[in-house]
Amino acid sequence: LFADNRALCGDLVTDGSARSELLFDPQTAGGLLAALPETLLAAIRKEFAESGLDLWVIGRCTHDAGELRLV
């Protein structure tokens, strides 16, 4: 299923690291990934901490030369 999950993302460019490969992990039918405006990050971090939940920022979405990249 990894290859199927990866194929669904088409032009998404990742750095090939094990961390970025989690986006396509078949154990969860793809990783849980949320995108939000960076201006909301502090508030979301606070809410997660108050709820006892873990939160990791894994990168930023940028637009460069017609490619979607996760950096």
Coordinates of C-alpha atoms in Angstrom, one line a residue:
L1 CA 0.0 0.0 0.0
F2 CA 2.9 2.4 0.5
A3 CA 3.4 2.7 -3.3
D4 CA -0.3 3.3 -3.8
N5 CA -0.4 6.0 -1.1
R6 CA 2.7 7.6 -2.6
A7 CA 1.3 7.5 -6.1
L8 CA -1.8 9.4 -5.0
C9 CA 0.4 12.4 -4.2
G10 CA 1.6 12.9 -7.7
D11 CA 4.0 15.9 -7.8
L12 CA 4.6 16.2 -4.1
V13 CA 8.4 16.4 -3.6
T14 CA 9.8 15.2 -0.2
D15 CA 13.4 14.9 0.9
G16 CA 13.2 11.1 0.9
S17 CA 14.0 10.9 4.6
A18 CA 12.3 8.2 6.8
R19 CA 10.4 11.1 8.5
S20 CA 8.9 12.2 5.2
E21 CA 8.0 8.7 4.3
L22 CA 5.6 8.6 7.2
L23 CA 3.2 10.6 5.1
F24 CA 2.6 7.5 3.1
D25 CA 2.7 4.9 5.8
P26 CA 0.2 2.0 5.0
Q27 CA -0.3 1.2 8.6
T28 CA -2.4 4.3 9.0
A29 CA -3.5 4.5 5.3
G30 CA -1.2 7.5 5.2
G31 CA 0.1 9.7 8.0
L32 CA -2.0 12.1 9.9
L33 CA -1.0 15.5 8.6
A34 CA -2.6 18.8 9.2
A35 CA -1.8 22.0 7.4
L36 CA -2.6 25.4 8.9
P37 CA -1.5 29.0 8.7
E38 CA 1.7 29.6 10.6
T39 CA 0.0 32.4 12.4
L40 CA -2.2 29.8 14.3
L41 CA 0.7 27.6 15.4
A42 CA 1.2 29.1 18.8
A43 CA -2.5 28.8 19.7
I44 CA -2.7 25.2 18.4
R45 CA 0.4 24.2 20.3
K46 CA -1.1 25.6 23.5
E47 CA -4.4 23.7 22.9
F48 CA -2.6 20.5 22.3
A49 CA -0.4 20.9 25.4
E50 CA -3.4 21.7 27.6
S51 CA -5.1 18.6 26.3
G52 CA -2.0 16.4 26.9
L53 CA -1.6 15.7 23.2
D54 CA 1.6 15.5 21.2
L55 CA 2.3 17.9 18.3
W56 CA 5.2 18.0 15.9
V57 CA 5.9 20.5 13.3
I58 CA 7.5 18.6 10.4
G59 CA 7.9 21.4 7.8
R60 CA 6.4 24.1 5.8
C61 CA 4.6 24.0 2.5
T62 CA 6.2 26.4 -0.1
H63 CA 5.7 27.0 -3.7
D64 CA 8.8 27.0 -5.8
A65 CA 9.3 26.6 -9.6
G66 CA 5.9 25.0 -10.1
E67 CA 6.5 22.2 -7.6
L68 CA 4.8 21.5 -4.3
R69 CA 7.6 20.7 -1.7
L70 CA 7.4 19.6 1.9
V71 CA 10.5 21.2 3.5

